[in-house]
mmCIF file with all atom_site columns, C-alpha atoms and ligand atoms in Angstrom:
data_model
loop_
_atom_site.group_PDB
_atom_site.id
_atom_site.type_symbol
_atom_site.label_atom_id
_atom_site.label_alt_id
_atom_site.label_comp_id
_atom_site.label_asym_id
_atom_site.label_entity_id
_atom_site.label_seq_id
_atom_site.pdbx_PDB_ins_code
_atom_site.Cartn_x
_atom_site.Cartn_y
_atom_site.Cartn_z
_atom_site.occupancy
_atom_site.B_iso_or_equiv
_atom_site.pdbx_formal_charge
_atom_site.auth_seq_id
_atom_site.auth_comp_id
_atom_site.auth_asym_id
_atom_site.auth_atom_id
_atom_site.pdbx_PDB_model_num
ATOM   1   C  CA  . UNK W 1 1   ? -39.454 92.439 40.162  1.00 60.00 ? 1   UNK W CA  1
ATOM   2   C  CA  . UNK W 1 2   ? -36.427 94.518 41.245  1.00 65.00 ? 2   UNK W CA  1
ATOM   3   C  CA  . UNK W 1 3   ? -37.501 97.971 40.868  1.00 76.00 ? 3   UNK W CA  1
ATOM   4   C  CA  . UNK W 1 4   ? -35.015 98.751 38.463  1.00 91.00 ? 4   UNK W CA  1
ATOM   5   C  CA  . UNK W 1 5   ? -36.522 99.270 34.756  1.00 93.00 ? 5   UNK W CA  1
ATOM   6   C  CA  . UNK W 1 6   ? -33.212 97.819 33.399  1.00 94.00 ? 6   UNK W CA  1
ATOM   7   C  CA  . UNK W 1 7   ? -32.707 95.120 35.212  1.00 94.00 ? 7   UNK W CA  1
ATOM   8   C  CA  . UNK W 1 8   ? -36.951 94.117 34.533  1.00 94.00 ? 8   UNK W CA  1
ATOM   9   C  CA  . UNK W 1 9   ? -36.015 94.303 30.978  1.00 95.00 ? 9   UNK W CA  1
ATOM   10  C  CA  . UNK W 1 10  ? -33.021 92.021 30.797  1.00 94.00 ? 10  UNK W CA  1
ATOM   11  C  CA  . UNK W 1 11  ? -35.233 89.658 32.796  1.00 94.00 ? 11  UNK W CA  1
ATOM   12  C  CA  . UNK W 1 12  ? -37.524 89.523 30.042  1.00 94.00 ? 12  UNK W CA  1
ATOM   13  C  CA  . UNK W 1 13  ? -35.568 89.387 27.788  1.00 94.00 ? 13  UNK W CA  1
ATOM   14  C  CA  . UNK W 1 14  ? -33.226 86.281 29.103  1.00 94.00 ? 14  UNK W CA  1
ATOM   15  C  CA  . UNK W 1 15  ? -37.107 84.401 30.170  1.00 94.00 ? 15  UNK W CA  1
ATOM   16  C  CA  . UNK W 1 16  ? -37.707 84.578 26.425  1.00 94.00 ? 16  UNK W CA  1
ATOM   17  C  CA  . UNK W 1 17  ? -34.542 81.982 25.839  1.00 93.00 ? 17  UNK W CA  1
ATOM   18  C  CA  . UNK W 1 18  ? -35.329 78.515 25.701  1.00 89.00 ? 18  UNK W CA  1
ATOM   19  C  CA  . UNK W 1 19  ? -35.135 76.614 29.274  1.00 90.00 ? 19  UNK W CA  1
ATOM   20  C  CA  . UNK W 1 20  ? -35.319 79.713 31.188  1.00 90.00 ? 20  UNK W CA  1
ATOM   21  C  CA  . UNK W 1 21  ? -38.481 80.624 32.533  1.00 89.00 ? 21  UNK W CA  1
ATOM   22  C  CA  . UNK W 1 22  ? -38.609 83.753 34.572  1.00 90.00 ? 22  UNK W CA  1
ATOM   23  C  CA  . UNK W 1 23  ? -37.680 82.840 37.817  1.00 93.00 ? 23  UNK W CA  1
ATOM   24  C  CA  . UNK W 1 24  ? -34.122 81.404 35.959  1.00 94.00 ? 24  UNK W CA  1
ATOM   25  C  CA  . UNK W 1 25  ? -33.870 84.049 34.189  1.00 94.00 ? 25  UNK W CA  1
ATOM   26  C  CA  . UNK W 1 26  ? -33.939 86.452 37.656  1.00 94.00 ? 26  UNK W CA  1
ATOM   27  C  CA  . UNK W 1 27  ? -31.438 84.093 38.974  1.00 94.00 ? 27  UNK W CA  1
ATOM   28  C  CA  . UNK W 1 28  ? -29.197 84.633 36.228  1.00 95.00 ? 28  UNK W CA  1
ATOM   29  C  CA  . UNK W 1 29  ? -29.413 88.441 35.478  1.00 95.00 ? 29  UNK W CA  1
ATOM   30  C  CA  . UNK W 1 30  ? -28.514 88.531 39.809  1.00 94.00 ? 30  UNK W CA  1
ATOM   31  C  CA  . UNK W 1 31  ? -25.745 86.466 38.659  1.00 95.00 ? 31  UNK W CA  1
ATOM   32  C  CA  . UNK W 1 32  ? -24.386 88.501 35.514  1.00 96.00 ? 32  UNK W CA  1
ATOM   33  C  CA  . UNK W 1 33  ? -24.654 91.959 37.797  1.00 95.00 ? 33  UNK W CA  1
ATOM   34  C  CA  . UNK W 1 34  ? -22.813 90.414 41.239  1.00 96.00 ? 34  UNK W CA  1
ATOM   35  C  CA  . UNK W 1 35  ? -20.174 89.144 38.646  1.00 97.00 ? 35  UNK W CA  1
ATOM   36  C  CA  . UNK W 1 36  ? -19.435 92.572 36.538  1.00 96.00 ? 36  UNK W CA  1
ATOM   37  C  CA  . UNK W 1 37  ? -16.155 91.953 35.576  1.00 97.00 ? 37  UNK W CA  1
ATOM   38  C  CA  . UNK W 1 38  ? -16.029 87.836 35.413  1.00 97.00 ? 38  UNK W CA  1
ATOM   39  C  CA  . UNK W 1 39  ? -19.214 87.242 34.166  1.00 96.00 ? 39  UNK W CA  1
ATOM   40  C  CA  . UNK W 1 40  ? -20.966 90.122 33.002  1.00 96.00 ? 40  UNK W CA  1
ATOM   41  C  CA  . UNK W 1 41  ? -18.437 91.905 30.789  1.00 97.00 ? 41  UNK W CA  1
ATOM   42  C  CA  . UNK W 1 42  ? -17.429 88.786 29.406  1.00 97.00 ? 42  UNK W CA  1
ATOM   43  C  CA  . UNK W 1 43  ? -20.510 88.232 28.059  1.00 96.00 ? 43  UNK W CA  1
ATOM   44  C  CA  . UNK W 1 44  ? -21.528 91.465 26.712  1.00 96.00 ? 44  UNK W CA  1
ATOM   45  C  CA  . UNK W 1 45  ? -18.024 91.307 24.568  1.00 97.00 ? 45  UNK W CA  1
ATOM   46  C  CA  . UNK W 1 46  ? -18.970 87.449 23.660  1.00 95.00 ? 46  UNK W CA  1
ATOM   47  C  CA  . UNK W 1 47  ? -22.655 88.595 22.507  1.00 95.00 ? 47  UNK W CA  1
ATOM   48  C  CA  . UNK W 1 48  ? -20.976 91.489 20.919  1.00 96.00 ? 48  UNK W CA  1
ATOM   49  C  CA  . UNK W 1 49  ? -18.420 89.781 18.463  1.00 93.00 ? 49  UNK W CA  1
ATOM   50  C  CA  . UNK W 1 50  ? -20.977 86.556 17.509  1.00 92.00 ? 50  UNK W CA  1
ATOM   51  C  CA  . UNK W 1 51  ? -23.823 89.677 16.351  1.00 93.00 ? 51  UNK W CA  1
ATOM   52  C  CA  . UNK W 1 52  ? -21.421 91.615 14.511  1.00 94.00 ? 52  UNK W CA  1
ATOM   53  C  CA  . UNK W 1 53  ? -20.022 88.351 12.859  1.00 93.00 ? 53  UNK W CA  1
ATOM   54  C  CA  . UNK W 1 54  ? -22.829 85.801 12.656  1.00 94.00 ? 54  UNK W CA  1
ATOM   55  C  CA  . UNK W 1 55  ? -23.931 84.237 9.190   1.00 95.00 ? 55  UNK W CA  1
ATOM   56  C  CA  . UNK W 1 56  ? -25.872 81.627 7.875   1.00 96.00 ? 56  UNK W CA  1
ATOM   57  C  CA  . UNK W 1 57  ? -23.691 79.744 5.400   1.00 97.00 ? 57  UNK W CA  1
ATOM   58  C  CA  . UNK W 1 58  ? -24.704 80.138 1.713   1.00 95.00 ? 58  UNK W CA  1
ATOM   59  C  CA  . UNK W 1 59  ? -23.678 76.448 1.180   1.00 95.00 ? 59  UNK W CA  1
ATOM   60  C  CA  . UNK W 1 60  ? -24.909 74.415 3.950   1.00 97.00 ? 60  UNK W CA  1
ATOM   61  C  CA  . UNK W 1 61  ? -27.542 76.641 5.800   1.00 97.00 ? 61  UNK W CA  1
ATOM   62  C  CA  . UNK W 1 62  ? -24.857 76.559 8.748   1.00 97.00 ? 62  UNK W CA  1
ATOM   63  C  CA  . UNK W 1 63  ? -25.118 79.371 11.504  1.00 96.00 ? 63  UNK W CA  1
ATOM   64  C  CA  . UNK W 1 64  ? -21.496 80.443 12.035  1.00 96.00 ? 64  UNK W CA  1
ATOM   65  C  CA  . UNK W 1 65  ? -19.139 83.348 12.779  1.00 93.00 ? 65  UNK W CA  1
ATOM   66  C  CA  . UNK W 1 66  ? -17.964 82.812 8.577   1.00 93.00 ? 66  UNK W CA  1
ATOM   67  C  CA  . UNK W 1 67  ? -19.852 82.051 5.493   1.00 95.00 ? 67  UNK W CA  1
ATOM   68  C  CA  . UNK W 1 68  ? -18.929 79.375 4.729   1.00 96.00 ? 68  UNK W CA  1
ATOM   69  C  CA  . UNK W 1 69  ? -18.712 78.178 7.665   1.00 97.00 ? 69  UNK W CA  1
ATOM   70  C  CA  . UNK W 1 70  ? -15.977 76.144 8.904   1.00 96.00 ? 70  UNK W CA  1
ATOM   71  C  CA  . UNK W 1 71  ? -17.004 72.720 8.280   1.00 97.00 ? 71  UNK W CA  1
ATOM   72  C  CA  . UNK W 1 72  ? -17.779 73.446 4.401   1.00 96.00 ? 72  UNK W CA  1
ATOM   73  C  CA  . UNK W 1 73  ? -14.519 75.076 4.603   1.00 96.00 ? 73  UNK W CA  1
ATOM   74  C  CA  . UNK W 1 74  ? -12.415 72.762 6.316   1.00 96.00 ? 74  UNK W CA  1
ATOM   75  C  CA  . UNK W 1 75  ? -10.550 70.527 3.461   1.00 94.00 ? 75  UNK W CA  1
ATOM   76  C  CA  . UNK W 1 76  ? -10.881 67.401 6.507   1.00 95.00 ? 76  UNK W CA  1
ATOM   77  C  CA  . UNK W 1 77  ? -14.205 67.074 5.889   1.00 96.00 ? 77  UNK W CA  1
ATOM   78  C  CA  . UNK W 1 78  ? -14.859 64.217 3.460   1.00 96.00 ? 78  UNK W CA  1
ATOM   79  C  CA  . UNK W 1 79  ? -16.738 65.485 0.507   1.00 94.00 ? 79  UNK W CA  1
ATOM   80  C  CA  . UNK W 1 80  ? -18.100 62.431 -0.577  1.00 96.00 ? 80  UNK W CA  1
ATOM   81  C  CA  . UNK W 1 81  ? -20.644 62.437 2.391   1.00 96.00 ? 81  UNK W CA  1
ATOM   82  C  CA  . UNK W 1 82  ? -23.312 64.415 2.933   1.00 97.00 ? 82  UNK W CA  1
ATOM   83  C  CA  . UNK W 1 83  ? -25.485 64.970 6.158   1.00 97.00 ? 83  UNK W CA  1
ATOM   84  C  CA  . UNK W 1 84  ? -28.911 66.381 5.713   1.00 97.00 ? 84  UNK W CA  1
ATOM   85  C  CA  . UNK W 1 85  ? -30.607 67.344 8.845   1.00 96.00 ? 85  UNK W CA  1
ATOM   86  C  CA  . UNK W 1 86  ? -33.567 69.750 9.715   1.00 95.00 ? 86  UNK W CA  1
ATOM   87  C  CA  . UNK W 1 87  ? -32.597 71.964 11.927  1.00 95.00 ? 87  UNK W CA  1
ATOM   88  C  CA  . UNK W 1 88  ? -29.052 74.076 12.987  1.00 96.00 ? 88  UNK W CA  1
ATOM   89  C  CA  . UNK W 1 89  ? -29.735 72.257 16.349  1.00 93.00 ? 89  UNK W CA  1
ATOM   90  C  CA  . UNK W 1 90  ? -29.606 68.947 14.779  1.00 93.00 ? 90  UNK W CA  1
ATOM   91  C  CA  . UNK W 1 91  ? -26.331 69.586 13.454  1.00 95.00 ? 91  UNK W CA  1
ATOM   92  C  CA  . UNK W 1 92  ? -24.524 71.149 16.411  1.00 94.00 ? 92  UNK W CA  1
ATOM   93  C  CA  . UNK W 1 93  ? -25.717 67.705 18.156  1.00 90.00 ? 93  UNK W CA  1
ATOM   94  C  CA  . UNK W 1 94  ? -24.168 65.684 15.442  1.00 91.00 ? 94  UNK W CA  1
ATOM   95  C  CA  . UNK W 1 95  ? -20.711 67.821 16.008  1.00 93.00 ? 95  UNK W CA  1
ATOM   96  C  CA  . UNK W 1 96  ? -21.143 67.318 19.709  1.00 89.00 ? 96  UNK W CA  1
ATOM   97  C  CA  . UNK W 1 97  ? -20.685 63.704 18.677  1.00 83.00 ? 97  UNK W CA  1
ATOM   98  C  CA  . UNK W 1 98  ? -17.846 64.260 17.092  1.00 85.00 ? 98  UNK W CA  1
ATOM   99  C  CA  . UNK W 1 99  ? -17.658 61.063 14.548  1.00 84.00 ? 99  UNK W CA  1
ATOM   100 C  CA  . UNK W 1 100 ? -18.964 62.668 11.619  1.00 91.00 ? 100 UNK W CA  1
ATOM   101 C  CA  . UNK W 1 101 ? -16.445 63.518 9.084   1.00 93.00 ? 101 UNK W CA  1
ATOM   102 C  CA  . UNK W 1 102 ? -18.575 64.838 5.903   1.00 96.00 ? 102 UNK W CA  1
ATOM   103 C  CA  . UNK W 1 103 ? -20.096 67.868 5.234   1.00 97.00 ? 103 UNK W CA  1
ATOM   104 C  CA  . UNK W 1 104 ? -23.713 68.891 5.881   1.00 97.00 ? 104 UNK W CA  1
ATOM   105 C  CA  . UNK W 1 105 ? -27.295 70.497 4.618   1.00 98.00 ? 105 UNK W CA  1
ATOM   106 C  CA  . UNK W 1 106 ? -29.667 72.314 6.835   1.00 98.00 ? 106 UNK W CA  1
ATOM   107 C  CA  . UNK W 1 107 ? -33.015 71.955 5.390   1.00 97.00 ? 107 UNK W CA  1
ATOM   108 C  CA  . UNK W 1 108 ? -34.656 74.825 7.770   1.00 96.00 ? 108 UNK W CA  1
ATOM   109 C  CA  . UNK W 1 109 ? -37.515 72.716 8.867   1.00 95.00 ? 109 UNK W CA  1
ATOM   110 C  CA  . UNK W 1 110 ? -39.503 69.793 7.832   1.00 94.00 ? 110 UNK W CA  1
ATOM   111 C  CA  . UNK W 1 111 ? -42.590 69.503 5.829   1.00 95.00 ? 111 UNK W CA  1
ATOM   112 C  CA  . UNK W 1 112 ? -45.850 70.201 7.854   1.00 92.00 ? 112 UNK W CA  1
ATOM   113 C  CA  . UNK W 1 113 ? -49.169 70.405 6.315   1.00 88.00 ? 113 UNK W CA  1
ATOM   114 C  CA  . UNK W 1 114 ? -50.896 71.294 9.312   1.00 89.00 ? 114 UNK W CA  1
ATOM   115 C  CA  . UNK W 1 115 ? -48.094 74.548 10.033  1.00 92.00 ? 115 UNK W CA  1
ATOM   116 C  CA  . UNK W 1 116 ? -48.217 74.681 6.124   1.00 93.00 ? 116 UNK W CA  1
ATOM   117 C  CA  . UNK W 1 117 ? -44.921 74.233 5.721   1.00 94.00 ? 117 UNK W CA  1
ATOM   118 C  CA  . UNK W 1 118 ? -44.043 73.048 1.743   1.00 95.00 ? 118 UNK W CA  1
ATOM   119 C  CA  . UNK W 1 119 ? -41.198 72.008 0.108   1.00 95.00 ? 119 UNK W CA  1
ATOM   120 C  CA  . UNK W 1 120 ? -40.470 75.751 -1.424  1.00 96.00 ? 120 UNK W CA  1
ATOM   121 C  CA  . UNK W 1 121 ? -40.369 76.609 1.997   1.00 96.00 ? 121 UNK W CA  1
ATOM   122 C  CA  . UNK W 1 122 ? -37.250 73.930 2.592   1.00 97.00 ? 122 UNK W CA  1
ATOM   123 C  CA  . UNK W 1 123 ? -33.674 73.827 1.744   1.00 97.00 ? 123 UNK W CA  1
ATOM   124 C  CA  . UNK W 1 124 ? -34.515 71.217 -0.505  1.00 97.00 ? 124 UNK W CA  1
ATOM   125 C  CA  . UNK W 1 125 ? -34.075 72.947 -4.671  1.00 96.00 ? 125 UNK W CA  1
ATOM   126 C  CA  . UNK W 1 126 ? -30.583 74.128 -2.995  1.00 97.00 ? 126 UNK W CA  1
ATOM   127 C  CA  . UNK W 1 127 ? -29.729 70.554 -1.681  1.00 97.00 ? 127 UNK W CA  1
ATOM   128 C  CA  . UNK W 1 128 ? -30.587 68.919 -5.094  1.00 97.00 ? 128 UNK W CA  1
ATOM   129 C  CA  . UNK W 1 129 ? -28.707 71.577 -6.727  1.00 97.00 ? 129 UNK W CA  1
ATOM   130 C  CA  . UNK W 1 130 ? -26.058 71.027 -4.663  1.00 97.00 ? 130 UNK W CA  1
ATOM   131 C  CA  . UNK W 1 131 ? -26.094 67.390 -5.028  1.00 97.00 ? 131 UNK W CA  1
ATOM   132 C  CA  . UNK W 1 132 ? -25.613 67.839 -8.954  1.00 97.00 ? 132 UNK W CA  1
ATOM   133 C  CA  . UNK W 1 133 ? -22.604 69.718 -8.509  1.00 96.00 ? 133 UNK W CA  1
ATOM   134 C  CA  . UNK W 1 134 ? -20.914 67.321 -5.923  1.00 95.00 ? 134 UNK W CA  1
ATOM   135 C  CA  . UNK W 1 135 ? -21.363 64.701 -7.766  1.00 93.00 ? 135 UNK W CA  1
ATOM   136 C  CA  . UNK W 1 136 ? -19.158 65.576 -10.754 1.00 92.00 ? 136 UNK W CA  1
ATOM   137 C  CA  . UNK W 1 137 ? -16.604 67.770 -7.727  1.00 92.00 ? 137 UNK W CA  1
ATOM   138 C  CA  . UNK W 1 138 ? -13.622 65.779 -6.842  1.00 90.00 ? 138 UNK W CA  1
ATOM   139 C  CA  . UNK W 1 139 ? -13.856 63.397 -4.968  1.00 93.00 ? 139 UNK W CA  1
ATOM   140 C  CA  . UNK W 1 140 ? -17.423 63.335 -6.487  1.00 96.00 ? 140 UNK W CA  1
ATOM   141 C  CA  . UNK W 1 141 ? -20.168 62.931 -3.423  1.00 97.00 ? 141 UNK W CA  1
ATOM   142 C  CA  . UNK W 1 142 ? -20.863 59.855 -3.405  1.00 96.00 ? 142 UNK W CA  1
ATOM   143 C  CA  . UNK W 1 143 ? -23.515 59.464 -0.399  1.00 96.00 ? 143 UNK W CA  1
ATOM   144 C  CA  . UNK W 1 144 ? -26.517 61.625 1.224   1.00 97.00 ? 144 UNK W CA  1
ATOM   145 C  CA  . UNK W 1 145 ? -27.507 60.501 4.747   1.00 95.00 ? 145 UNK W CA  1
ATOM   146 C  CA  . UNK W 1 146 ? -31.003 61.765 5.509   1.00 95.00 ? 146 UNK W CA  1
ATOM   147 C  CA  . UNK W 1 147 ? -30.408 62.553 9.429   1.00 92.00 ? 147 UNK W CA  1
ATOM   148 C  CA  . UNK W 1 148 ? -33.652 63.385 10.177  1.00 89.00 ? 148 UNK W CA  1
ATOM   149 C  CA  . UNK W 1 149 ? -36.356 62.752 13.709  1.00 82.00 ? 149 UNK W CA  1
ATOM   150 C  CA  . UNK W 1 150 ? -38.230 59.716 13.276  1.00 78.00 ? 150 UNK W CA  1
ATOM   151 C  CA  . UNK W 1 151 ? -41.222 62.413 13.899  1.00 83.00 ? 151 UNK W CA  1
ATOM   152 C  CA  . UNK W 1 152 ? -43.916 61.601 10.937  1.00 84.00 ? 152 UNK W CA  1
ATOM   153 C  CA  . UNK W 1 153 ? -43.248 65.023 9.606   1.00 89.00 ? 153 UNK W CA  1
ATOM   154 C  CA  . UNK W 1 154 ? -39.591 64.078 9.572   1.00 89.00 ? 154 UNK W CA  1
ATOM   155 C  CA  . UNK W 1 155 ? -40.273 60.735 8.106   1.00 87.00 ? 155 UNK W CA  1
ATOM   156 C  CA  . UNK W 1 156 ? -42.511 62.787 5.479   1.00 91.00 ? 156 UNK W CA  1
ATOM   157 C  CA  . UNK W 1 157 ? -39.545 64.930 4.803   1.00 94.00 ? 157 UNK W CA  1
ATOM   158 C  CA  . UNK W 1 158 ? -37.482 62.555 4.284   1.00 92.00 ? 158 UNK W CA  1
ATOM   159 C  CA  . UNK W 1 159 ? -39.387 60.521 2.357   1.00 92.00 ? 159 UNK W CA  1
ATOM   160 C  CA  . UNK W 1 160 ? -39.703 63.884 -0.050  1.00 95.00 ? 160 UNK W CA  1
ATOM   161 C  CA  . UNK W 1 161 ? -36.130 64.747 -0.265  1.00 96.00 ? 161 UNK W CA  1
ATOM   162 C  CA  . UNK W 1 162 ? -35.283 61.095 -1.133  1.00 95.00 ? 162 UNK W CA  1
ATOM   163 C  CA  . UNK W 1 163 ? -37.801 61.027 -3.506  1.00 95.00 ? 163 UNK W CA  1
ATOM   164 C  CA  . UNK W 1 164 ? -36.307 64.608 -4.949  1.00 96.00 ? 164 UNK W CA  1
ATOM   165 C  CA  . UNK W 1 165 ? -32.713 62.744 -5.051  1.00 96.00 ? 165 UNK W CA  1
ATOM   166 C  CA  . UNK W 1 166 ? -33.688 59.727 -6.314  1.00 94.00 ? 166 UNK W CA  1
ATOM   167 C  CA  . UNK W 1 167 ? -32.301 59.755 -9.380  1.00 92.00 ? 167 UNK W CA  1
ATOM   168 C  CA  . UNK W 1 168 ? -29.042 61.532 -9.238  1.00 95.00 ? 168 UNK W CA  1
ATOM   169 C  CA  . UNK W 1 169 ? -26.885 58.967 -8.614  1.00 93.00 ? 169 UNK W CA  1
ATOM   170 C  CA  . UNK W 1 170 ? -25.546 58.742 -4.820  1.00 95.00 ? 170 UNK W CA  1
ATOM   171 C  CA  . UNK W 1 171 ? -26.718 56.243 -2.486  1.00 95.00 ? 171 UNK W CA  1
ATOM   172 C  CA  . UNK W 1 172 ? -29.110 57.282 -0.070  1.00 95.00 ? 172 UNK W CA  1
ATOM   173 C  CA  . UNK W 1 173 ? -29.584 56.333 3.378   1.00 92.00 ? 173 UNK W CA  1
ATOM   174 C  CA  . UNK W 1 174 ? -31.357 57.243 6.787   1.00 87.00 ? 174 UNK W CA  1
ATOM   175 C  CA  . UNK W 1 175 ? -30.679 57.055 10.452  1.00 80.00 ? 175 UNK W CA  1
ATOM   176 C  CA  . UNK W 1 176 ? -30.629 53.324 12.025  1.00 74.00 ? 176 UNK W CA  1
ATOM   177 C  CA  . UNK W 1 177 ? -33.319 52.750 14.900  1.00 60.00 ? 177 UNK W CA  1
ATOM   178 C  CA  . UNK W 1 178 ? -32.449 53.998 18.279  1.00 59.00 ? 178 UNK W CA  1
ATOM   179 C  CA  . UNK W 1 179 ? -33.862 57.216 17.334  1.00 57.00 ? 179 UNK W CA  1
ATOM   180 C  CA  . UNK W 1 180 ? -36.942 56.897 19.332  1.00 64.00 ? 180 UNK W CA  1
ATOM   181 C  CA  . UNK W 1 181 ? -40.528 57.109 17.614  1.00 59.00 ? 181 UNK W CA  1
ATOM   182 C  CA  . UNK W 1 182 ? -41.353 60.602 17.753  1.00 65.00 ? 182 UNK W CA  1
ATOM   183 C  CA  . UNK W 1 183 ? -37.806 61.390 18.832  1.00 64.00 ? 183 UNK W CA  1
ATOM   184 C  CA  . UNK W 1 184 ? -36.230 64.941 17.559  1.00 71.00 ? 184 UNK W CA  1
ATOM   185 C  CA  . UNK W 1 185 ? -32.720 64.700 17.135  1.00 71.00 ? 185 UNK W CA  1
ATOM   186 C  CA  . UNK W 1 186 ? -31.009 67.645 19.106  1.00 73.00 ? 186 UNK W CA  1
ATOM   187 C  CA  . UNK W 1 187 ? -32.798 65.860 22.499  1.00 67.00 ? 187 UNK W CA  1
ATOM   188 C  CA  . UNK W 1 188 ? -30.534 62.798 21.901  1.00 69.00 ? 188 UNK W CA  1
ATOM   189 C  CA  . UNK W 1 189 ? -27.747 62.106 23.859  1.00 71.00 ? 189 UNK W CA  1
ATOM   190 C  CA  . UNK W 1 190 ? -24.379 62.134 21.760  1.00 71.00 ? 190 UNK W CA  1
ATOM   191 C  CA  . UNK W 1 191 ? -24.091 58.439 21.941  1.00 67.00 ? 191 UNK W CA  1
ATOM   192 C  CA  . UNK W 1 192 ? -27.163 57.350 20.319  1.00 70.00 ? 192 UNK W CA  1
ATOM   193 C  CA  . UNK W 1 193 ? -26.945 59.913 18.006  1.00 75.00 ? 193 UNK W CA  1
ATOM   194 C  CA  . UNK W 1 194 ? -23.677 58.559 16.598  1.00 75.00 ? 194 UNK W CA  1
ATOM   195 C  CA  . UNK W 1 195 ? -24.801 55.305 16.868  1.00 67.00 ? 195 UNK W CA  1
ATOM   196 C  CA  . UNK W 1 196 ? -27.468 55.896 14.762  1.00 74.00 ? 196 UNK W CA  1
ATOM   197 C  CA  . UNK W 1 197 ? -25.488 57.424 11.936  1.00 78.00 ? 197 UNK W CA  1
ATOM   198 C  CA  . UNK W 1 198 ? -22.612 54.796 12.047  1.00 75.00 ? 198 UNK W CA  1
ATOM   199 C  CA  . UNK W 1 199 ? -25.693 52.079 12.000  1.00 70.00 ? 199 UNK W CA  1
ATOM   200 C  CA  . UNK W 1 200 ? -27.068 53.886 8.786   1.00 81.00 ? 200 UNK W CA  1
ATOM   201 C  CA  . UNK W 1 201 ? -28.883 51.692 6.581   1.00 76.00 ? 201 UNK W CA  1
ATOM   202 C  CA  . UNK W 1 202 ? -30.225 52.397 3.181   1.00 77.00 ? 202 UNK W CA  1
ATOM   203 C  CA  . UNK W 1 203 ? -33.790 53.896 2.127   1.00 75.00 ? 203 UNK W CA  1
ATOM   204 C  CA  . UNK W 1 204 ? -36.363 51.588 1.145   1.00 63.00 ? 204 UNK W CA  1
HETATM 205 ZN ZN1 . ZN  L 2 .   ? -21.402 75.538 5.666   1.00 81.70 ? 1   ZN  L ZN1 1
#
C-alpha cells in the first residue's frame, strides 16, 4: 500500500486487468506517476478519446473507435469471405496476422450448456441474416470460414452455426489442424494462426 487513497485505488483498479496481478499493477501505477508528462498524460488523453469514441460495430460485432468499424468499411476487404470467430480477441489476433483479407462476424461467445449459454444468446440470427444479404450483394459472399478454438464448446458452436448456414448457399469451412486440442485462438502465435486459416479445409 502507499498511503495515498488515490494511488490504492488506481492499483485496484489496473490489478483488475488481465495479466496484472497486484504487485504489476503497483509497478505500473509507480511507473505512470514518475513519468507525468511521457507516460502518464499520454495515457489519460489515449483512455480519454477510445471512451468517448468506442463502439461495437452494428455489422460485425467489431469493438472500434467507428461503427462500422474499419474493416466492414474498408472497400479492400474482399466481400466474398467471411470470418466468423467467437470472441473480439480472436479477431484482433487474426489482424495481428495480417493475411486475412475478408470481412468478419463476432459471435460474442460460444455455446455452453454448463455457463448456459444458447444460441439466442450468440451472434448467430444476425450472422445468418447477414449471410442472406451477402449473398445476393456484389460480389455476392461466396464463403464463411468458421474460425473458431478447437475447445468442444467451440467445436459445438461451430458445429451449430454450420448447421444454421447450411443451406444458404456459400461454402463452408473451418480452421486446418495446428490449432491445438483445447486451444483458444487469441493464445496462438500469429503464425499458426494464419496457417491455419490459409490451410482451411471444408466442414464435414
Ligand atoms: Zn465491423
Amino acid at each position: 500500500m502507499s498511503n495515498s487513497p488515490d494511488l490504492d485505488s488506481l492499483v485496484q483498479q489496473m490489478a483488475k486487468l488481465p495479466g496484472l496481478g497486484p504487485r504489476s499493477a503497483r509497478r505500473a501505477v509507480l511507473q505512470l506517476v514518475k513519468k507525468k508528462e511521457s507516460a502518464l498524460l499520454p495515457m489519460i488523453s489515449a483512455l480519454q478519446r477510445v471512451a468517448d469514441t468506442m463502439a461495437t460495430c452494428e455489422a460485425c460485432g467489431n469493438i472500434d473507435t467507428q461503427n462500422p468499424c474499419h474493416i466492414c468499411t474498408d472497400p479492400r476487404r474482399d466481400a466474398r469471405t467471411l470470418c466468423v470467430v467467437e470472441d473480439v480477441a480472436d479477431l484482433w489476433a487474426l489482424e495481428r496476422g495480417g493475411h486475412w483479407r475478408g470481412r468478419y462476424h463476432v459471435l460474442g461467445g460460444k455455446l455452453s450448456a454448463l455457463d448456459g449459454v444458447r444460441p439466442e444468446d450468440l451472434s448467430i440470427e444476425p450472422l445468418v441474416r447477414r449471410v442472406v444479404q451477402a449473398k445476393t450483394a456484389s460480389p455476392p459472399l461466396e464463403e464463411v470460414v468458421l474460425a473458431v478454438g478447437a475447445t468442444l464448446e467451440g467445436q459445438t458452436t461451430a458445429h451449430y452455426v454450420a448447421d444454421q448456414l447450411a443451406d444458404l448457399g456459400v461454402i463452408l469451412s473451418t480452421l486446418a489442424h495446428g490449432v491445438p486440442v483445447g486451444g483458444e485462438l487469441d493464445y496462438l502465435d500469429e503464425g499458426t494462426l494464419t496457417l491455419a486459416l490459409r490451410a482451411r479445409r471444408p466442414i464435414e
